[in-house]
PDB file of C-alpha atoms in Angstrom:
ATOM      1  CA  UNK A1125      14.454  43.048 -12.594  1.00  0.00           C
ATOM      2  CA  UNK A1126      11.027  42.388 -11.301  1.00  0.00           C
ATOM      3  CA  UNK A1127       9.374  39.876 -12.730  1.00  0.00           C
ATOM      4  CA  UNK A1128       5.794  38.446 -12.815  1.00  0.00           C
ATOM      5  CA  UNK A1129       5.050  34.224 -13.346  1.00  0.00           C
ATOM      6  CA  UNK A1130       1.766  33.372 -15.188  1.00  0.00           C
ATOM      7  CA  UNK A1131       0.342  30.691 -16.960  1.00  0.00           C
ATOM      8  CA  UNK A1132       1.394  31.342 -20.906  1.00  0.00           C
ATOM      9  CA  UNK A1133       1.523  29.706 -24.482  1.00  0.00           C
ATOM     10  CA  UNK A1134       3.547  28.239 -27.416  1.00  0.00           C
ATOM     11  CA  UNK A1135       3.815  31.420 -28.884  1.00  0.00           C
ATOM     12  CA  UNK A1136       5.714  32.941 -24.992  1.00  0.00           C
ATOM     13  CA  UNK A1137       7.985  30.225 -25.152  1.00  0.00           C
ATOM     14  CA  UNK A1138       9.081  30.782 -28.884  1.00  0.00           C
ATOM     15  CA  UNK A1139       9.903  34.154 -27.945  1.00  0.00           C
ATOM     16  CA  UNK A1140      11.766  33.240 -25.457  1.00  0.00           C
ATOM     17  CA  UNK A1141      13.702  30.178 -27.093  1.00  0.00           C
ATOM     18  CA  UNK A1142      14.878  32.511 -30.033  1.00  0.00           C
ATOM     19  CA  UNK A1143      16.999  34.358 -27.874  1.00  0.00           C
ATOM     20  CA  UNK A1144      18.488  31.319 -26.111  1.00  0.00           C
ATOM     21  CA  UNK A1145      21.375  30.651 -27.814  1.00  0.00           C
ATOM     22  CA  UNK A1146      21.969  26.630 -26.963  1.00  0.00           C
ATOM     23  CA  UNK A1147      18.437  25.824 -28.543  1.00  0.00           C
ATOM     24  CA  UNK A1148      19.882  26.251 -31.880  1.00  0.00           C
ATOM     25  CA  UNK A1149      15.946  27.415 -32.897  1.00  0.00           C
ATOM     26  CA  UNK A1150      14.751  23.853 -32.735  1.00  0.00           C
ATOM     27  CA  UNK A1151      11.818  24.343 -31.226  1.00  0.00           C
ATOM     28  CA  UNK A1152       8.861  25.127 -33.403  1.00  0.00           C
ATOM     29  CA  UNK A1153       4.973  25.488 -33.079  1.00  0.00           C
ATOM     30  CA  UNK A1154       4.181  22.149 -34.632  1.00  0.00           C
ATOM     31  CA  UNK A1155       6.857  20.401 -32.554  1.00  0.00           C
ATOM     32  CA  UNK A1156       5.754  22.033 -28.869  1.00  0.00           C
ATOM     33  CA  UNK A1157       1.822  22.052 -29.661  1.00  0.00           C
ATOM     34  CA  UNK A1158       2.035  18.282 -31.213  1.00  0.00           C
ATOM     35  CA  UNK A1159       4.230  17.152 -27.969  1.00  0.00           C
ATOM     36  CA  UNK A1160       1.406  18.779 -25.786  1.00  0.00           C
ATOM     37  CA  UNK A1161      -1.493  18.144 -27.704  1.00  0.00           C
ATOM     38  CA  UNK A1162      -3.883  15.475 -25.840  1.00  0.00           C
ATOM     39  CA  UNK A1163      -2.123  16.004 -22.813  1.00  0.00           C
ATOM     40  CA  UNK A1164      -2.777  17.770 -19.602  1.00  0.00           C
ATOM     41  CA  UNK A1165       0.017  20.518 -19.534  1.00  0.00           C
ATOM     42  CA  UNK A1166       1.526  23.865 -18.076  1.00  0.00           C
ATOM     43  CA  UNK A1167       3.009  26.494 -19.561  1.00  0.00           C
ATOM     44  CA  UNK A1168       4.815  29.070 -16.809  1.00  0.00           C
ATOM     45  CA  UNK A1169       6.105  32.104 -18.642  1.00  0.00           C
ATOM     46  CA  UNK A1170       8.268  34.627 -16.422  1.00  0.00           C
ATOM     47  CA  UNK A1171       7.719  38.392 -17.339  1.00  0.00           C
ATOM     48  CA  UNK A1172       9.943  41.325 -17.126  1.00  0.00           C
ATOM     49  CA  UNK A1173       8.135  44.784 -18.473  1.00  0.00           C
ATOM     50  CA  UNK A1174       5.634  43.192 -20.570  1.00  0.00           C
ATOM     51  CA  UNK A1175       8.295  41.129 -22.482  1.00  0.00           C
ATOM     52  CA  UNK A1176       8.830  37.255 -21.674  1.00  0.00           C
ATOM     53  CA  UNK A1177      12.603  36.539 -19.821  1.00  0.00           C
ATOM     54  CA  UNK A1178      11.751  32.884 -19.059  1.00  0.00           C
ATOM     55  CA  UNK A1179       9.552  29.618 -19.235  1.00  0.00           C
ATOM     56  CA  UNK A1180       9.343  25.994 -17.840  1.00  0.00           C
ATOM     57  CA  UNK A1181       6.647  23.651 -19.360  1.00  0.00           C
ATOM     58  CA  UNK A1182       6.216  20.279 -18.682  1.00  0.00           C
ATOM     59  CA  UNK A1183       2.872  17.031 -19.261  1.00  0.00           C
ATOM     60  CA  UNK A1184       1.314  14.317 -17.534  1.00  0.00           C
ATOM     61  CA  UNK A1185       3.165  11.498 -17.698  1.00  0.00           C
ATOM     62  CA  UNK A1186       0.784   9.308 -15.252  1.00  0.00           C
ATOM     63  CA  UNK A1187      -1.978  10.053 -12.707  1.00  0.00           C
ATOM     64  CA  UNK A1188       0.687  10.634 -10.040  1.00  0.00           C
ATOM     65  CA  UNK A1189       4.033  11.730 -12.593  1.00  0.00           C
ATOM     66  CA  UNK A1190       4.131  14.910 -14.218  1.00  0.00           C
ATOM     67  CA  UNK A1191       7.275  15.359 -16.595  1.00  0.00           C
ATOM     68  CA  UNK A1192       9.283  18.933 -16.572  1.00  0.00           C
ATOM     69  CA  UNK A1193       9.945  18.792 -20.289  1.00  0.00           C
ATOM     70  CA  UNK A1194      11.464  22.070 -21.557  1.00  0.00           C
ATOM     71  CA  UNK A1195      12.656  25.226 -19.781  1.00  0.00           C
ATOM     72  CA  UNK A1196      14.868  28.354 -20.573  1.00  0.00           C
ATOM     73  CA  UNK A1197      15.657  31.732 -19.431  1.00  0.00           C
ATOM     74  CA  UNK A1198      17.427  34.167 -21.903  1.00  0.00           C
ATOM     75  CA  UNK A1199      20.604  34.842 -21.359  1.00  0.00           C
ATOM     76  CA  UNK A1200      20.514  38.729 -19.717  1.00  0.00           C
ATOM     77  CA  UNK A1201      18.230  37.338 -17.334  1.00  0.00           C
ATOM     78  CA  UNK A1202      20.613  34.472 -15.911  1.00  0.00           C
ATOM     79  CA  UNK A1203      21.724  34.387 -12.205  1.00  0.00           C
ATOM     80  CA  UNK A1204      19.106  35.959 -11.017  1.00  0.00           C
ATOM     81  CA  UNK A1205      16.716  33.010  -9.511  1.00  0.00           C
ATOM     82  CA  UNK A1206      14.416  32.940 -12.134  1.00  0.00           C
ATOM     83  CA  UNK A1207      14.685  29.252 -12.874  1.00  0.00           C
ATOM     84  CA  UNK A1208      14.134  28.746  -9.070  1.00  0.00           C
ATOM     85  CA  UNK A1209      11.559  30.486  -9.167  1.00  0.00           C
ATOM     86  CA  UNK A1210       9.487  28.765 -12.603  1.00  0.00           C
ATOM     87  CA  UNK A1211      10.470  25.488 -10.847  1.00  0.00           C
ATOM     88  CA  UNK A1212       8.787  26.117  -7.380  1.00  0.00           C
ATOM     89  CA  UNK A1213       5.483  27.516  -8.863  1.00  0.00           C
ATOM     90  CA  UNK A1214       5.527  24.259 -11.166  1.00  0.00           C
ATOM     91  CA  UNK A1215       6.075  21.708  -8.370  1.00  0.00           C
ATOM     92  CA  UNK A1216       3.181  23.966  -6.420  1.00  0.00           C
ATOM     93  CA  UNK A1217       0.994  23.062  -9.323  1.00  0.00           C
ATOM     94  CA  UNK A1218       1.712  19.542  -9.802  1.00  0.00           C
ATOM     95  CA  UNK A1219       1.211  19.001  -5.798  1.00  0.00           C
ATOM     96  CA  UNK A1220      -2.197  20.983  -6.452  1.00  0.00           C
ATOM     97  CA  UNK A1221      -3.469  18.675  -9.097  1.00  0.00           C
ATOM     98  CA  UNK A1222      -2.429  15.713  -7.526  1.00  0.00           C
ATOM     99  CA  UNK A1223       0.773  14.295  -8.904  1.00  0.00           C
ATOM    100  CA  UNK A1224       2.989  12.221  -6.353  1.00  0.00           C
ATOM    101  CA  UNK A1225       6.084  13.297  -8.487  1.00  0.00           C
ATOM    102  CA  UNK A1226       8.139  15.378 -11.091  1.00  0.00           C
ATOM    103  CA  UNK A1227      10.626  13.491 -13.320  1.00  0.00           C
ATOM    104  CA  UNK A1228      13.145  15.320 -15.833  1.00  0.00           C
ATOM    105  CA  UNK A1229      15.692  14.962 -17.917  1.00  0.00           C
ATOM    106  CA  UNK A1230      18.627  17.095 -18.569  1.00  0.00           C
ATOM    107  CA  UNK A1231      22.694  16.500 -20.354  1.00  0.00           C
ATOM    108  CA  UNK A1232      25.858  17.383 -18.794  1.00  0.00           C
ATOM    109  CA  UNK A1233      26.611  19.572 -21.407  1.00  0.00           C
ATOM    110  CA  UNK A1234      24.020  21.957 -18.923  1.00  0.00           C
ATOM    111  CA  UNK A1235      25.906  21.622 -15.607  1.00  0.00           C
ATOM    112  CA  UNK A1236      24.231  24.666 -13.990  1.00  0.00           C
ATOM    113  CA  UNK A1237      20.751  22.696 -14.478  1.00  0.00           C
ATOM    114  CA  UNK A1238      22.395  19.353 -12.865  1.00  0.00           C
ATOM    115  CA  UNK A1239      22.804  21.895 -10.708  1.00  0.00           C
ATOM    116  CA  UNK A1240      20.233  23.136 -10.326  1.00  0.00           C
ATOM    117  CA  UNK A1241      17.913  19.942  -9.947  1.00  0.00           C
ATOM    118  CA  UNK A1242      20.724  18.420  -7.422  1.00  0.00           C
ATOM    119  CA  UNK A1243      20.182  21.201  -5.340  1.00  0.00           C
ATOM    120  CA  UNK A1244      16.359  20.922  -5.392  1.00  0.00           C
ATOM    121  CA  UNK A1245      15.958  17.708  -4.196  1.00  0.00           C
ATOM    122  CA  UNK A1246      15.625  15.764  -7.476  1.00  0.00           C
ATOM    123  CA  UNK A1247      17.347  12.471  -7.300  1.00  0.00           C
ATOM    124  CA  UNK A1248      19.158  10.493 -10.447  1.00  0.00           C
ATOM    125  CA  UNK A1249      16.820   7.904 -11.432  1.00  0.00           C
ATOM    126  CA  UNK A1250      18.080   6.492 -14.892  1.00  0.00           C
ATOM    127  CA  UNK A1251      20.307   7.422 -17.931  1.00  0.00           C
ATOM    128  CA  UNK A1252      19.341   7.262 -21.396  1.00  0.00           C
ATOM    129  CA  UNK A1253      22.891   6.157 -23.466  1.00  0.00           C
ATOM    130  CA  UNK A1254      23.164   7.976 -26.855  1.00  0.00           C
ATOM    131  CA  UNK A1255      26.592   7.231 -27.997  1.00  0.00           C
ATOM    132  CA  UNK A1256      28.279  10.193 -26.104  1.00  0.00           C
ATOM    133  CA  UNK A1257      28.057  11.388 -22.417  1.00  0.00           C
ATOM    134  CA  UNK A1258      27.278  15.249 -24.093  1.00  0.00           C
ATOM    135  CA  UNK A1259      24.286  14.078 -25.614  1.00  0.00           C
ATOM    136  CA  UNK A1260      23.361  11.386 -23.356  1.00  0.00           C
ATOM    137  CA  UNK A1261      20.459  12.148 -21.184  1.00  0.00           C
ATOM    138  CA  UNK A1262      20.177  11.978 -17.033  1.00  0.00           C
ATOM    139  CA  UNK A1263      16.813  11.673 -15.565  1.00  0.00           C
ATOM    140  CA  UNK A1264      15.908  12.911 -12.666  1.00  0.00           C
ATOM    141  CA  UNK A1265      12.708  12.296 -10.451  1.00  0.00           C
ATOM    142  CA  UNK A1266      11.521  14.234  -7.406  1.00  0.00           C
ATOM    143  CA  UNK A1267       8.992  13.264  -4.807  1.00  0.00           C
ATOM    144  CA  UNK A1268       6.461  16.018  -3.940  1.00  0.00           C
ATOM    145  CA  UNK A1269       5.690  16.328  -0.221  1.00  0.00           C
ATOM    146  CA  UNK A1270       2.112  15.856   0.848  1.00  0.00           C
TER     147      UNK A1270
END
């Protein structure tokens, strides 16, 4: 599958989301464009033939902290480094515009992204309790090399 990364929009993501099964279709316009509005963001949508497989979009948090907030790659696209490869162009960018760091969050009830992060040098830097360690969120921050 080759696949091309470019900047993209609300309306890439929602076409990807739909087919993600563990999104449940909570994700709307309103919701994504009134989380982003008045923010400096990036949208990274990952192409394969014209038709969107992938994104990973994420806000300034701070002059030097940019948060990963949302990502997702449809499920016949899996395994295939995709994620990897959203996450490296994003960190590229956020070194680019300045930012000292990249903080996410993520639930164990997605082990292959606690993976995932683990494995690219994001550290555990908090927990956010919500009654049940499924729904209960891990952040994560990573430094960006100068």
């Amino acid at each position: 599958m080759k696949i091309e990364i470019h900047q993209g929009t609300v309306a890439d993501v929602l076409i990807v989301d739909q087919q993600i099964p563990e999104f449940d279709n909570r994700n709307t316009h309103e919701k994504l464009t009134q989380r982003l509005s008045d923010k400096k963001h990036l949208i990274l949508v990952a192409v394969s033939e014209g038709i969107p497989v992938a994104y990973k979009m994420g806000y300034q948090l701070s002059d030097s902290e940019f948060y990963s907030w949302l990502g997702g790659v449809v499920p016949s696209a899996r395994k295939q480094g995709i994620a990897t490869q959203l996450r490296v162009t994003q960190e590229e960018w956020a070194k680019k515009q300045g930012y000292e760091a990249i903080s996410v969050k993520s639930m164990n009830r997605y082990p292959a992204m606690l993976q995932l992060l683990i494995s690219s040098g994001y550290h555990i830097s908090g927990y956010e309790d919500e009654g049940s360690s499924n729904n209960s969120k891990i952040k994560f921050l990573k430094k960006l090399q100068w």
